[in-house]
CSV table of C-alpha atoms and ligand atoms in Angstrom, one decimal:
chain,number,residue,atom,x,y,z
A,1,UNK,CA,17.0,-120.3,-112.7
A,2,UNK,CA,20.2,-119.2,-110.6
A,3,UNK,CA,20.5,-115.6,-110.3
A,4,UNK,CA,24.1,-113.7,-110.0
A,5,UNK,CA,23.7,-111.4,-106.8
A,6,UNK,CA,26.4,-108.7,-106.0
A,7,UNK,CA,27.0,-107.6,-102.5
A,8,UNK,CA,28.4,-104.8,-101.7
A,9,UNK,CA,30.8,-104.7,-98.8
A,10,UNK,CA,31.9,-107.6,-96.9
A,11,UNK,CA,30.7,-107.4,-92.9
A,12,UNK,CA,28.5,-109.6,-91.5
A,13,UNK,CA,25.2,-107.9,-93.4
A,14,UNK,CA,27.0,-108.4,-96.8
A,15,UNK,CA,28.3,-111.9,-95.5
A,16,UNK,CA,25.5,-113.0,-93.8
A,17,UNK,CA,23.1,-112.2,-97.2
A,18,UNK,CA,26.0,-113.6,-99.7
A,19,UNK,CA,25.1,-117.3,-97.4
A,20,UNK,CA,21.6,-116.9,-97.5
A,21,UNK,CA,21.3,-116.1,-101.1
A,22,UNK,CA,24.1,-119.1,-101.9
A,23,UNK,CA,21.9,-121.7,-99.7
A,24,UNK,CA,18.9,-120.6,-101.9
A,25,UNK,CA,21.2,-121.6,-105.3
A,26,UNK,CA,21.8,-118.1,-106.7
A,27,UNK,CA,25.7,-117.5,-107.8
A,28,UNK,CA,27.0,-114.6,-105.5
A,29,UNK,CA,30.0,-112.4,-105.8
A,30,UNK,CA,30.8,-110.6,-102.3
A,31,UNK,CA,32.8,-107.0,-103.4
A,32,UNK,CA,35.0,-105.7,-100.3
A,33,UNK,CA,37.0,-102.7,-100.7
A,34,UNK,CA,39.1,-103.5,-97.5
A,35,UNK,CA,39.4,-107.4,-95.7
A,36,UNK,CA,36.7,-108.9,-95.0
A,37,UNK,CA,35.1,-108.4,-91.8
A,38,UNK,CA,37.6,-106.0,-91.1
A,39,UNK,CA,35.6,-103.0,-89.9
A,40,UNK,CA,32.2,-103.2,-87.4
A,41,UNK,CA,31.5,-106.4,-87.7
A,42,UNK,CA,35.3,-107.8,-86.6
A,43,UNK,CA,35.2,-105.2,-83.5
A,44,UNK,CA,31.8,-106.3,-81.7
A,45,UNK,CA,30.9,-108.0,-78.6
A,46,UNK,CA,28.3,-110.1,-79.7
A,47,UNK,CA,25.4,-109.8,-77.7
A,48,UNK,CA,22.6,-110.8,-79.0
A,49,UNK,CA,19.5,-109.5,-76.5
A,50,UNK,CA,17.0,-108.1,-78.2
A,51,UNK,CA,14.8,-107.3,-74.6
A,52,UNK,CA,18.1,-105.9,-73.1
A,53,UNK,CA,18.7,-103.2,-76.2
A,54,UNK,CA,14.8,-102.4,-76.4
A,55,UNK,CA,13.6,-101.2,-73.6
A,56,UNK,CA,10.5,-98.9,-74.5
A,57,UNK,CA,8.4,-101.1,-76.6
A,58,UNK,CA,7.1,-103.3,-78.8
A,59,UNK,CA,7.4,-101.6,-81.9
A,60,UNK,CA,9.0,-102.7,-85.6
A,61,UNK,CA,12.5,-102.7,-84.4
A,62,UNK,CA,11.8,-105.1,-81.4
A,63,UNK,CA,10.1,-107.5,-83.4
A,64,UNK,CA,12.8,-107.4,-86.1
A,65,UNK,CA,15.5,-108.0,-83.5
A,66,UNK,CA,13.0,-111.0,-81.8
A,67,UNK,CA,12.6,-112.3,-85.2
A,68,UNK,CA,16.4,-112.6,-85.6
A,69,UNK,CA,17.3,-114.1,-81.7
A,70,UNK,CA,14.9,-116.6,-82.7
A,71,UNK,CA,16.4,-117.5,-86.2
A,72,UNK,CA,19.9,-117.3,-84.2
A,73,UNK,CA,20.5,-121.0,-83.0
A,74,UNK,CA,19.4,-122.9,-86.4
A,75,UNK,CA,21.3,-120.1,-88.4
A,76,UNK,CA,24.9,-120.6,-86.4
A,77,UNK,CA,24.2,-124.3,-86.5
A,78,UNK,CA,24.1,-124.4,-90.4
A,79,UNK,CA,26.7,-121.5,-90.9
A,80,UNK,CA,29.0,-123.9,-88.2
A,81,UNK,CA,27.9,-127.0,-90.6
A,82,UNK,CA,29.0,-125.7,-93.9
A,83,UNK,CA,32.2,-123.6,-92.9
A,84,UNK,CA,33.3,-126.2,-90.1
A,85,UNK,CA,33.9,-123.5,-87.5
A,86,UNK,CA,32.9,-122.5,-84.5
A,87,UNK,CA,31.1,-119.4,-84.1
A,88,UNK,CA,30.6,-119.9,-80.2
A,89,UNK,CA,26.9,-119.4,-79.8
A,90,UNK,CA,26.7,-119.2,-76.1
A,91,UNK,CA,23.1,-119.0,-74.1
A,92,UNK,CA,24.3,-117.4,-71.2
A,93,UNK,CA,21.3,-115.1,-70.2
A,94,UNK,CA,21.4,-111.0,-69.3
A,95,UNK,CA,21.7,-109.6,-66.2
A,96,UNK,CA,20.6,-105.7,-66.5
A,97,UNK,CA,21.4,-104.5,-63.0
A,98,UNK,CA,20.5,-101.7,-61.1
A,99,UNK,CA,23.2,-99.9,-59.6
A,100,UNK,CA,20.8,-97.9,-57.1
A,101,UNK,CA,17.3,-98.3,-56.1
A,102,UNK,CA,15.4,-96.0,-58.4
A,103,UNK,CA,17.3,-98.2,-61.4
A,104,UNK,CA,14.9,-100.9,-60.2
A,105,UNK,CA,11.4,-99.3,-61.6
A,106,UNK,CA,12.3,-98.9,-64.9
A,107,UNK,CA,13.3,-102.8,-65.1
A,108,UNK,CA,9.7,-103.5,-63.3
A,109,UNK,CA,8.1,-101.3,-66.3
A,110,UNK,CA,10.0,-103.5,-68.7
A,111,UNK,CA,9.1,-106.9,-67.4
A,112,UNK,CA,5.4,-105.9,-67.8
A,113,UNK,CA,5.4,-105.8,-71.2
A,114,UNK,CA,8.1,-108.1,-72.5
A,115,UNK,CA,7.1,-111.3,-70.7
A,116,UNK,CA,4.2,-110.8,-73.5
A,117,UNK,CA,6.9,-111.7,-76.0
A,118,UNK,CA,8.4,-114.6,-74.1
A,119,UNK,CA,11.0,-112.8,-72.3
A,120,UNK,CA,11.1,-114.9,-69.0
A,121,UNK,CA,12.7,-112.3,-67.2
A,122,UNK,CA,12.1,-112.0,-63.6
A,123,UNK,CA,13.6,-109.1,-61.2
A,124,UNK,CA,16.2,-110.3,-58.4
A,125,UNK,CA,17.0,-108.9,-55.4
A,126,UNK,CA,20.8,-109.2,-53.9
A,127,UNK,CA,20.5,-112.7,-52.8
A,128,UNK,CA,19.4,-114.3,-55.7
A,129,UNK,CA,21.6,-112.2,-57.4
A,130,UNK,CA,24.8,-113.4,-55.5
A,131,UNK,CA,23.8,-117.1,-56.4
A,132,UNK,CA,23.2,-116.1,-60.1
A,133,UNK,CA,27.1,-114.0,-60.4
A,134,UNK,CA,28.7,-114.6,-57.5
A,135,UNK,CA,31.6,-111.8,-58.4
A,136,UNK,CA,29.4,-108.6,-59.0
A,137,UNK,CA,29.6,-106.2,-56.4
A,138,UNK,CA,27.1,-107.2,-53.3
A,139,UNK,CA,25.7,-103.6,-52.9
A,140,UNK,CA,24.3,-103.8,-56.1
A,141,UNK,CA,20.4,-103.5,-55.5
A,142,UNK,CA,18.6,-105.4,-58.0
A,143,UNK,CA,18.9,-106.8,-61.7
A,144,UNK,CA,16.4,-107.9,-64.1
A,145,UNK,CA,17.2,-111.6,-65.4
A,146,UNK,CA,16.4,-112.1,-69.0
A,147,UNK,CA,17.5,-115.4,-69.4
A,148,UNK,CA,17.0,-116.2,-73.3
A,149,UNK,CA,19.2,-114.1,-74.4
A,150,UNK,CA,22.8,-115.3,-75.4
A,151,UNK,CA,25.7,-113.9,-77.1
A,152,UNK,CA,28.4,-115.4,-79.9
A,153,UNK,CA,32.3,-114.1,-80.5
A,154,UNK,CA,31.7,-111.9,-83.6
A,155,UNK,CA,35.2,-112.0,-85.1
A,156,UNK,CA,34.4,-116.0,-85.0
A,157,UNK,CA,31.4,-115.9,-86.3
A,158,UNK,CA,32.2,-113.6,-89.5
A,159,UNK,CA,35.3,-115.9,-90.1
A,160,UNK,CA,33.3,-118.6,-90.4
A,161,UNK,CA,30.5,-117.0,-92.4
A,162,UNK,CA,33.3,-116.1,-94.5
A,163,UNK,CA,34.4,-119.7,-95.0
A,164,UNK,CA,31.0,-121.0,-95.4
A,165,UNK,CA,30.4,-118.6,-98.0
A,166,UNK,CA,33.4,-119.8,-100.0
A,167,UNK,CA,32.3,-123.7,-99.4
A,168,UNK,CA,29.5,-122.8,-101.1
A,169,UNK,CA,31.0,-121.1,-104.1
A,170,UNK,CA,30.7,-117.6,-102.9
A,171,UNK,CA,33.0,-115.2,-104.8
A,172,UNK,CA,35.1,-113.2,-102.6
A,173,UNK,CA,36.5,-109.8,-104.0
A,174,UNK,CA,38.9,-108.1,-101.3
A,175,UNK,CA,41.0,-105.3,-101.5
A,176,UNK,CA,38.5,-104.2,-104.6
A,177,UNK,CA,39.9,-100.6,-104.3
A,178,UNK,CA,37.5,-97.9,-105.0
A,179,UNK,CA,33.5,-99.3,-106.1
A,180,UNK,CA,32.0,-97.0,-108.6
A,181,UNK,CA,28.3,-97.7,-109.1
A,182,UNK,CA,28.0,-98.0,-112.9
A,183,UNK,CA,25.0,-96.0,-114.4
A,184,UNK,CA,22.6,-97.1,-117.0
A,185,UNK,CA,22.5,-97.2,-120.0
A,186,UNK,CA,19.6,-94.3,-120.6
A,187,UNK,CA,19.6,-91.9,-117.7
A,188,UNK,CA,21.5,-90.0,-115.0
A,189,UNK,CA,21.7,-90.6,-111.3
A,190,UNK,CA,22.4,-94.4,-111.8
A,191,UNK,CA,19.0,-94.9,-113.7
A,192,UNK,CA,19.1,-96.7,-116.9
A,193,UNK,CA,17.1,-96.2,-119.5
A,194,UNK,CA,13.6,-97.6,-118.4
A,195,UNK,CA,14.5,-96.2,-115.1
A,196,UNK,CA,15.8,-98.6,-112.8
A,197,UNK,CA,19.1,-98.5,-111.3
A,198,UNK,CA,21.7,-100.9,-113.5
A,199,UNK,CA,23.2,-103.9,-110.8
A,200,UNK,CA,27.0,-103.4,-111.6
A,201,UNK,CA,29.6,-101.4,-110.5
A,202,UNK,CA,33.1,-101.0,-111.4
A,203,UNK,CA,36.0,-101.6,-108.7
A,204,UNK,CA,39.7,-100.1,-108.9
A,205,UNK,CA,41.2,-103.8,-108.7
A,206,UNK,CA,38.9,-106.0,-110.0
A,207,UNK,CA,37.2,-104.9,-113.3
A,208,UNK,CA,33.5,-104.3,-114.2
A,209,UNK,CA,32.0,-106.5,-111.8
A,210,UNK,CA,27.4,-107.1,-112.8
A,211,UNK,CA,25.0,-109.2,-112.0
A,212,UNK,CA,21.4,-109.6,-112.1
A,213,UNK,CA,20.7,-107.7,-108.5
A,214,UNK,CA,22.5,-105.6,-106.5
A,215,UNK,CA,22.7,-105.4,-102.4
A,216,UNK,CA,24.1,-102.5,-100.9
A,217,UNK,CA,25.9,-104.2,-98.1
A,218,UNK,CA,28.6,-101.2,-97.0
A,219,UNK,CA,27.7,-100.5,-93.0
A,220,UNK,CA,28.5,-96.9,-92.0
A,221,UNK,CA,29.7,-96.1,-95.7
A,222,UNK,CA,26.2,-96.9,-97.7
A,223,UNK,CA,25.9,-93.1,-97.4
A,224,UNK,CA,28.1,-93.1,-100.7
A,225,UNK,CA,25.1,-95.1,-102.5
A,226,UNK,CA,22.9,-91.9,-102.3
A,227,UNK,CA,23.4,-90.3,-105.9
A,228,UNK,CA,22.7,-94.1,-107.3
A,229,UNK,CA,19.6,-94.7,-105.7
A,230,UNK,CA,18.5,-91.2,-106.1
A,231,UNK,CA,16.8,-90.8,-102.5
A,232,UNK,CA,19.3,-89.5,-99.2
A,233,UNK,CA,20.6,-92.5,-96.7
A,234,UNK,CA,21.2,-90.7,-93.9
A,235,UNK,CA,23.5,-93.4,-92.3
A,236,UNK,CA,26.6,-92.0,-90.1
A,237,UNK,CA,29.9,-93.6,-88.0
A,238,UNK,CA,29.2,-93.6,-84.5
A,239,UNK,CA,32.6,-94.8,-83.1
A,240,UNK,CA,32.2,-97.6,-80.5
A,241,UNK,CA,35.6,-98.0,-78.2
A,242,UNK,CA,35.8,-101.2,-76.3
A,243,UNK,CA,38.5,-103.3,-73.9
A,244,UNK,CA,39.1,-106.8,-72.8
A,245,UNK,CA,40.3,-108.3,-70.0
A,246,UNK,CA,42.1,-111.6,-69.7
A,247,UNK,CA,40.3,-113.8,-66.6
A,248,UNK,CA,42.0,-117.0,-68.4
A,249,UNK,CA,44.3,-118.2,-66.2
A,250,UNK,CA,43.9,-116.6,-63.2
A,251,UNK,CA,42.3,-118.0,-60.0
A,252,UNK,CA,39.4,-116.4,-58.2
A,253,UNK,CA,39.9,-116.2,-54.3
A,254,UNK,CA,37.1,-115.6,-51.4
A,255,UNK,CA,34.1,-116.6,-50.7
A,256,UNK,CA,33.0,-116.6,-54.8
A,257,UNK,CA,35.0,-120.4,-55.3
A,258,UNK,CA,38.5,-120.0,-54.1
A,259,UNK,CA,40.4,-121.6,-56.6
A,260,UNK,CA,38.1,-121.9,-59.2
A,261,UNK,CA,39.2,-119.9,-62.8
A,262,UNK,CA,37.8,-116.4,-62.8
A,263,UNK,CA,34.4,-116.1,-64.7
A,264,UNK,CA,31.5,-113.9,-65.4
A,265,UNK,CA,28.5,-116.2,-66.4
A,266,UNK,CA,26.0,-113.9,-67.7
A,267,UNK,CA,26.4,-110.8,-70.3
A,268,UNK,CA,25.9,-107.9,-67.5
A,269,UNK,CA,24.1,-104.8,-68.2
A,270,UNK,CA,24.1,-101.8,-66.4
A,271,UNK,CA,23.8,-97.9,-67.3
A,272,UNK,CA,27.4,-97.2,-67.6
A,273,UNK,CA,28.7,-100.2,-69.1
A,274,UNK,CA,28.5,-104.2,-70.2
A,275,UNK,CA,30.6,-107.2,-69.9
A,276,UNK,CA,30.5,-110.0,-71.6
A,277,UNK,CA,32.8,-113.3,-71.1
A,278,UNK,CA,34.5,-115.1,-74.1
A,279,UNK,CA,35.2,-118.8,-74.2
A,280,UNK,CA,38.7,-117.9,-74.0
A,281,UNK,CA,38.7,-116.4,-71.2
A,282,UNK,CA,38.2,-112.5,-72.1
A,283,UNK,CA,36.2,-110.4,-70.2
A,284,UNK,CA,34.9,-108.2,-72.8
A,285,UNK,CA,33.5,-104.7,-71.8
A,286,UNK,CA,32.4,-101.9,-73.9
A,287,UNK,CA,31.2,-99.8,-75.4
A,288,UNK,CA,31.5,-95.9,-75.6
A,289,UNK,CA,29.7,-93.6,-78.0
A,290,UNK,CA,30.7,-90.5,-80.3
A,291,UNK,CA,31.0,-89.4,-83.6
A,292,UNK,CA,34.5,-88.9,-84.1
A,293,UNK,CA,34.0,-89.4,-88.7
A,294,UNK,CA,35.6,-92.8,-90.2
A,295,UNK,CA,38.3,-92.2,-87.2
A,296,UNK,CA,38.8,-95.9,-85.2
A,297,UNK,CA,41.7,-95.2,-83.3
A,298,UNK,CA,41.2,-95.5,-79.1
A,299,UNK,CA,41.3,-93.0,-76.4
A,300,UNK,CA,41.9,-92.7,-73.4
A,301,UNK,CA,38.7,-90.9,-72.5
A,302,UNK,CA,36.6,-93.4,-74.4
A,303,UNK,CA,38.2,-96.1,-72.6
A,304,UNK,CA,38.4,-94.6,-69.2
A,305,UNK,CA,34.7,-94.9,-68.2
A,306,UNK,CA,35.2,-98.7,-69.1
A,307,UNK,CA,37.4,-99.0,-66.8
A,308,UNK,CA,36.4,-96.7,-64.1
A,309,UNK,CA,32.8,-98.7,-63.9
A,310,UNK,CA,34.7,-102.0,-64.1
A,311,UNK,CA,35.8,-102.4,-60.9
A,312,UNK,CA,32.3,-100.8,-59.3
A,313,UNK,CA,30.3,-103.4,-60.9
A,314,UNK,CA,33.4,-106.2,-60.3
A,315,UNK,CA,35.6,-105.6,-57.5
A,316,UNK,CA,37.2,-108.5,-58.0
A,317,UNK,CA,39.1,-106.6,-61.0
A,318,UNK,CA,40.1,-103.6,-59.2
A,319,UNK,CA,43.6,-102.1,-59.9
A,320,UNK,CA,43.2,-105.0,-63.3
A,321,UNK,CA,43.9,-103.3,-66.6
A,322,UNK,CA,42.4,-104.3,-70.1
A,323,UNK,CA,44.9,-106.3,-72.1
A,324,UNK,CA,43.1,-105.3,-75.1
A,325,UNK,CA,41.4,-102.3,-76.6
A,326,UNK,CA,40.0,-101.4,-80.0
A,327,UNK,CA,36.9,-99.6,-81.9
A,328,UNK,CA,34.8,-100.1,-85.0
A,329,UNK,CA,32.2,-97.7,-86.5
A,330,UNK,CA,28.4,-98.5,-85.8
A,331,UNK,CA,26.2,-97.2,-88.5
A,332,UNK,CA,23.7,-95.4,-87.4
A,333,UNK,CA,20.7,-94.0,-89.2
A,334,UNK,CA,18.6,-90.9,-88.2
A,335,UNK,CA,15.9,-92.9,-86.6
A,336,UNK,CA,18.0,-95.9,-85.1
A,337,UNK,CA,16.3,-98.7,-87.4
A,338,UNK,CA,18.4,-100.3,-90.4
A,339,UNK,CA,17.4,-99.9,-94.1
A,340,UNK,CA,16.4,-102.9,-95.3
A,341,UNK,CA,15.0,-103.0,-98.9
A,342,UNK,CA,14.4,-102.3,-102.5
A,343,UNK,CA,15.3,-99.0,-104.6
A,344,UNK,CA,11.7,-98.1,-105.3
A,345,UNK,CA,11.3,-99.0,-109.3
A,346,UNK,CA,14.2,-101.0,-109.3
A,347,UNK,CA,13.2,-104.5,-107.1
A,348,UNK,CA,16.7,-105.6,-108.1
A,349,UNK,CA,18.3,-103.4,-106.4
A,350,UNK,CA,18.4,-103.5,-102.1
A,351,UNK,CA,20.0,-101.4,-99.4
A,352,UNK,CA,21.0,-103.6,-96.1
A,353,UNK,CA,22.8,-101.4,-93.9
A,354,UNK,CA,22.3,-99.0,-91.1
A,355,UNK,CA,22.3,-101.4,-88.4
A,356,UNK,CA,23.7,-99.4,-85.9
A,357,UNK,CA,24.2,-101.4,-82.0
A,358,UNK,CA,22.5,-104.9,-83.1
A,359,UNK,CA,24.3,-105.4,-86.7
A,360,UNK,CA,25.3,-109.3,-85.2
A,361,UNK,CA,21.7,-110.1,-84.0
A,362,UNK,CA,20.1,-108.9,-87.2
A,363,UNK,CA,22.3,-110.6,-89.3
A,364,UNK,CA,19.7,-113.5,-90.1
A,365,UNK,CA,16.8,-111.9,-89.9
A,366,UNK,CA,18.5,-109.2,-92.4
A,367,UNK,CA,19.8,-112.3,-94.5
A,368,UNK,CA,16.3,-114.0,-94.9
A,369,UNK,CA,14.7,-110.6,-95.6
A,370,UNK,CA,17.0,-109.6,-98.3
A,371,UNK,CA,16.5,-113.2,-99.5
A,372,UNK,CA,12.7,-113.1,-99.7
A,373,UNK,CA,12.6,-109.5,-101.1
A,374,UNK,CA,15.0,-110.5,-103.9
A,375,UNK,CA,12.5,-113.0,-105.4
A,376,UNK,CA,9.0,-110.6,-104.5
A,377,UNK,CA,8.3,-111.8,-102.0
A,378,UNK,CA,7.0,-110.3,-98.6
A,379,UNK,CA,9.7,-110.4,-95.8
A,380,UNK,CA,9.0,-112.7,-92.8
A,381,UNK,CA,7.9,-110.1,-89.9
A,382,UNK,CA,4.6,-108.0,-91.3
A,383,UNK,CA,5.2,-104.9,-91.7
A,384,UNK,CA,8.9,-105.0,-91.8
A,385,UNK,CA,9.0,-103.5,-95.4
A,386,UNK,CA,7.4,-100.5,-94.9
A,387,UNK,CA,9.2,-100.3,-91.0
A,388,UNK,CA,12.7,-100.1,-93.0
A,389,UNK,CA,12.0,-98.9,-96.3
A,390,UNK,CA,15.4,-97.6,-97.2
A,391,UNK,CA,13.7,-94.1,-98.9
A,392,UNK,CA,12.0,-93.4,-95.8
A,393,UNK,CA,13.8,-90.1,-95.2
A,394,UNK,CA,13.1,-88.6,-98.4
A,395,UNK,CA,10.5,-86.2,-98.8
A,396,UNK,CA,7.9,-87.2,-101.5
A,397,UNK,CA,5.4,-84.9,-102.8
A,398,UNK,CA,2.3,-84.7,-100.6
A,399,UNK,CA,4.5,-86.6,-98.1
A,400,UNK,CA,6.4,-84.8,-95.1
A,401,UNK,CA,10.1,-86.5,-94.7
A,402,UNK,CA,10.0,-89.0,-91.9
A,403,UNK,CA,12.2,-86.7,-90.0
B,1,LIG,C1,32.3,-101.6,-80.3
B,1,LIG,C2,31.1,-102.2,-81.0
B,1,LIG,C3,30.3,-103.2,-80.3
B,1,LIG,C4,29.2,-103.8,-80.9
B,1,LIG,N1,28.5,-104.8,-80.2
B,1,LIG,C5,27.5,-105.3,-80.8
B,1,LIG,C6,26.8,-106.4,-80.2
B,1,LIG,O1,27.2,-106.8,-79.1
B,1,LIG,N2,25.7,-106.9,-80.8
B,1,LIG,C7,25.3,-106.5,-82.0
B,1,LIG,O2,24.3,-107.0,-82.5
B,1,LIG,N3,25.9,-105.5,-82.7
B,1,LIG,C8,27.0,-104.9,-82.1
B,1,LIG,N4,27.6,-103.9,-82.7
B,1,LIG,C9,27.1,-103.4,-84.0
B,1,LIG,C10,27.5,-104.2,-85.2
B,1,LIG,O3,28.9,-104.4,-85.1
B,1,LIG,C11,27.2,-103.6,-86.5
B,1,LIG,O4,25.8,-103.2,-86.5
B,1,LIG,C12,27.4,-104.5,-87.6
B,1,LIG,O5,28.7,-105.0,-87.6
B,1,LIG,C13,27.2,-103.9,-89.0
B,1,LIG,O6,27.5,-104.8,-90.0
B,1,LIG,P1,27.8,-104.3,-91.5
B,1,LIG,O7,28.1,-105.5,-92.3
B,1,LIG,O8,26.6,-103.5,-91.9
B,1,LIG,O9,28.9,-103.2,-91.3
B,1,LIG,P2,30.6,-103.4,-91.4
B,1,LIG,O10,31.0,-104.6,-90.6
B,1,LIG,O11,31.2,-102.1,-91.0
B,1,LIG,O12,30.8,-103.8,-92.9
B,1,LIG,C14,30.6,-102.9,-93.9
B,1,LIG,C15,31.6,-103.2,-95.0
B,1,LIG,O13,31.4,-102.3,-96.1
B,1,LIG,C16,32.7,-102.0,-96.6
B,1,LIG,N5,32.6,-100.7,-97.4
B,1,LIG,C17,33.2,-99.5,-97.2
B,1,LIG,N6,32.9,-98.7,-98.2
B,1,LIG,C18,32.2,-99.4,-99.1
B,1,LIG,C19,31.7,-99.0,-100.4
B,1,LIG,N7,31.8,-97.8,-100.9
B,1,LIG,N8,31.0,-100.0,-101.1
B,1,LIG,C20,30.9,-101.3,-100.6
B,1,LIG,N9,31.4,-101.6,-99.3
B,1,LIG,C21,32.0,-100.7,-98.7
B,1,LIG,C22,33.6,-101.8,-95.4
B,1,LIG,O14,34.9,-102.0,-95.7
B,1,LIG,C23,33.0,-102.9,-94.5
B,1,LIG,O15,33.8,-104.1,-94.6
B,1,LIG,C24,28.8,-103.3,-82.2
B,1,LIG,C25,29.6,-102.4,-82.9
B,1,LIG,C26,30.7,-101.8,-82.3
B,1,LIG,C27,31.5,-100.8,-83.0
């Protein structure tokens, strides 16, 4: 029998689960209190490299990310099929370089243990290097070479989520206004009255809007869903500032291909910075890092190490400026890993958020989690539930507080 599921908040977590859940035949009804898409989700660079962002270990996270760049190419092929747009799903391969030697050990310890997971990465030294990105700067010492990962354009990929999502009947609520969590009938603190949370909230613009399950979809604001589920979620706005570069157009000269359009092949890694290259020609390079509250405006400090490191890593853009800058709020939780999963004693009721840096590469992996977890049944990667159970951080009797 079809469900009605309500999602709360409209990024690519909300979106991605309102496709997932429509695919499987449930009705969905997507409530945004803004535009869709219009906060992290609009203002990433897409990368999706899971061996790039982990560099440690193997542990839940890794796998979760793996999980998702695995899930990635069939996912965008059916969100591209339904919404009949392009998401640009490109499998361009990582370059994490070292800008001195001593960078070059940490990448060795990193290979060891990823090729395990199917990493294919190999180190290069400066030659190879040259013949793999022809226009980084030729004193750089070494990179590791991960070539499996890839990258999409994230504003295109939400847009056409969003349109696939309304293909397949999805109910789109922007501009709700304020979303009030409704409580139950019986209790306080959002319980009702045989203690489980009621699925229904009531927005400024739109009316009392219920359903049969609930998924707490709201990014860097889920925070505000801490009274209804009755445990903390300690998830914050770390502000991400970014700029672009516009290569389109312009000719390269020298020895790299005189005459040839400027372009970076590979997303590029290194300590200070990344760069990523669009499909229309923008060099994308990001991202800074603060906590500067729900504040997205740009700076000129955040943006200044961009820009400094740009031309250190790419000489061929010295003296260039960024045509384009923005931010977007990440949100972050205490521990780095998402929230992913049911108020305890209410199984109707999930939290999806907290996604911090990878929010685009976990967006299927979330999806199909949420999915499974919404009918009983156990997600996809083992372990997963208890990895990112969303009442992790509260304290239960007998039980220290995860942090
Ligand atoms: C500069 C930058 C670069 C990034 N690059 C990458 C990258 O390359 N690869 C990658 O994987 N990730 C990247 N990320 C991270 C990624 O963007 C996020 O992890 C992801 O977008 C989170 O998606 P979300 O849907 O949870 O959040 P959001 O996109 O922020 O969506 C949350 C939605 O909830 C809504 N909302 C607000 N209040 C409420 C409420 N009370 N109730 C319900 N809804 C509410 C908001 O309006 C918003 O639309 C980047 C982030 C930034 C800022």
């Amino acid at each position: 029998m079809s469900r009605h599921i309500v999602i709360l908040g409209g990024g690519i977590i909300g979106l991605s689960c309102a496709f997932e859940a429509a695919l499987a035949g449930d009705a969905v009804t997507v409530v945004e209190p803004g535009r869709v898409g219009g906060q992290a989700s609009g203002a990433a660079a897409g990368m999706l490299a899971p061996f790039t962002e982990n560099a440690e270990q193997p542990d839940a996270f890794f796998r979760l990310c793996l999980d998702s760049l695995h899930r990635y190419p069939e996912w965008v092929r059916a969100v591209e099929e339904v919404s009949g747009l392009s998401a640009e799903l490109v499998a361009s391969g990582c370059l994490t370089v070292a800008l001195h030697e001593a960078d070059l050990q940490p990448l060795q310890a990193r290979l060891a243990w990823q090729q395990r997971f199917g990493a294919s990465s190999e180190l290069v030294g400066p030659e190879r290097l040259r013949t793999l990105e022809p226009r980084l700067h030729p004193g750089i010492a070494g990179a590791l070479y991960c070539p499996v990962e890839s990258h999409v354009h994230a504003p295109k990929l939400v847009a056409a989520l969003e349109a696939a999502c309304r293909r397949l009947g999805v109910r789109l609520l922007e501009h709700a206004g304020e979303i009030t969590p409704l409580r139950g009938s019986g209790g306080s603190g959002g319980l009702d009255g045989d203690g489980a949370v009621a699925a229904a909230v009531e927005t400024g613009a739109h009316g009392r809007i219920s359903g049969d399950a609930l998924v707490v979809c709201a990014g860097a604001w889920a925070n505000a869903y801490a009274e209804l589920c009755g445990f903390p979620i300690p998830v914050h706005p770390i502000r991400g500032q970014i700029c672009a570069f516009d290569l389109a157009g312009s000719a390269a000269g020298g020895a790299a291909g005189a005459g040839e359009p400027e372009r970076v092949r590979h997303m590029v890694f290194s300590s200070q910075a990344y760069w990523v290259q669009k499909q229309d020609g923008r060099l994308i390079c990001g991202a800074s890092e603060d906590a500067a509250g729900y504040d997205t405006s740009v700076t000129e400090r955040g943006i200044a190490r961009l820009t400094r490191w740009t031309p250190r890593v790419f000489p061929f853009l010295d003296g260039r400026n960024p045509v384009m800058k923005w931010a977007g709020l990440r949100p972050a939780t205490r521990d780095g890993w998402p929230l992913i999963g049911a108020v305890p004693g209410s199984p109707n009721v999930l939290i999806a958020a907290g996604h911090y840096r990878n929010g685009i590469l976990l967006s299927p992996a979330t999806a199909a989690m949420a999915v499974r977890l919404l009918s009983g049944e156990e997600p996809p990667v083992a372990g997963a539930a208890a990895s990112f159970a969303p009442d992790r951080f509260a304290g239960r009797p007998g039980v220290p507080a995860f942090h």
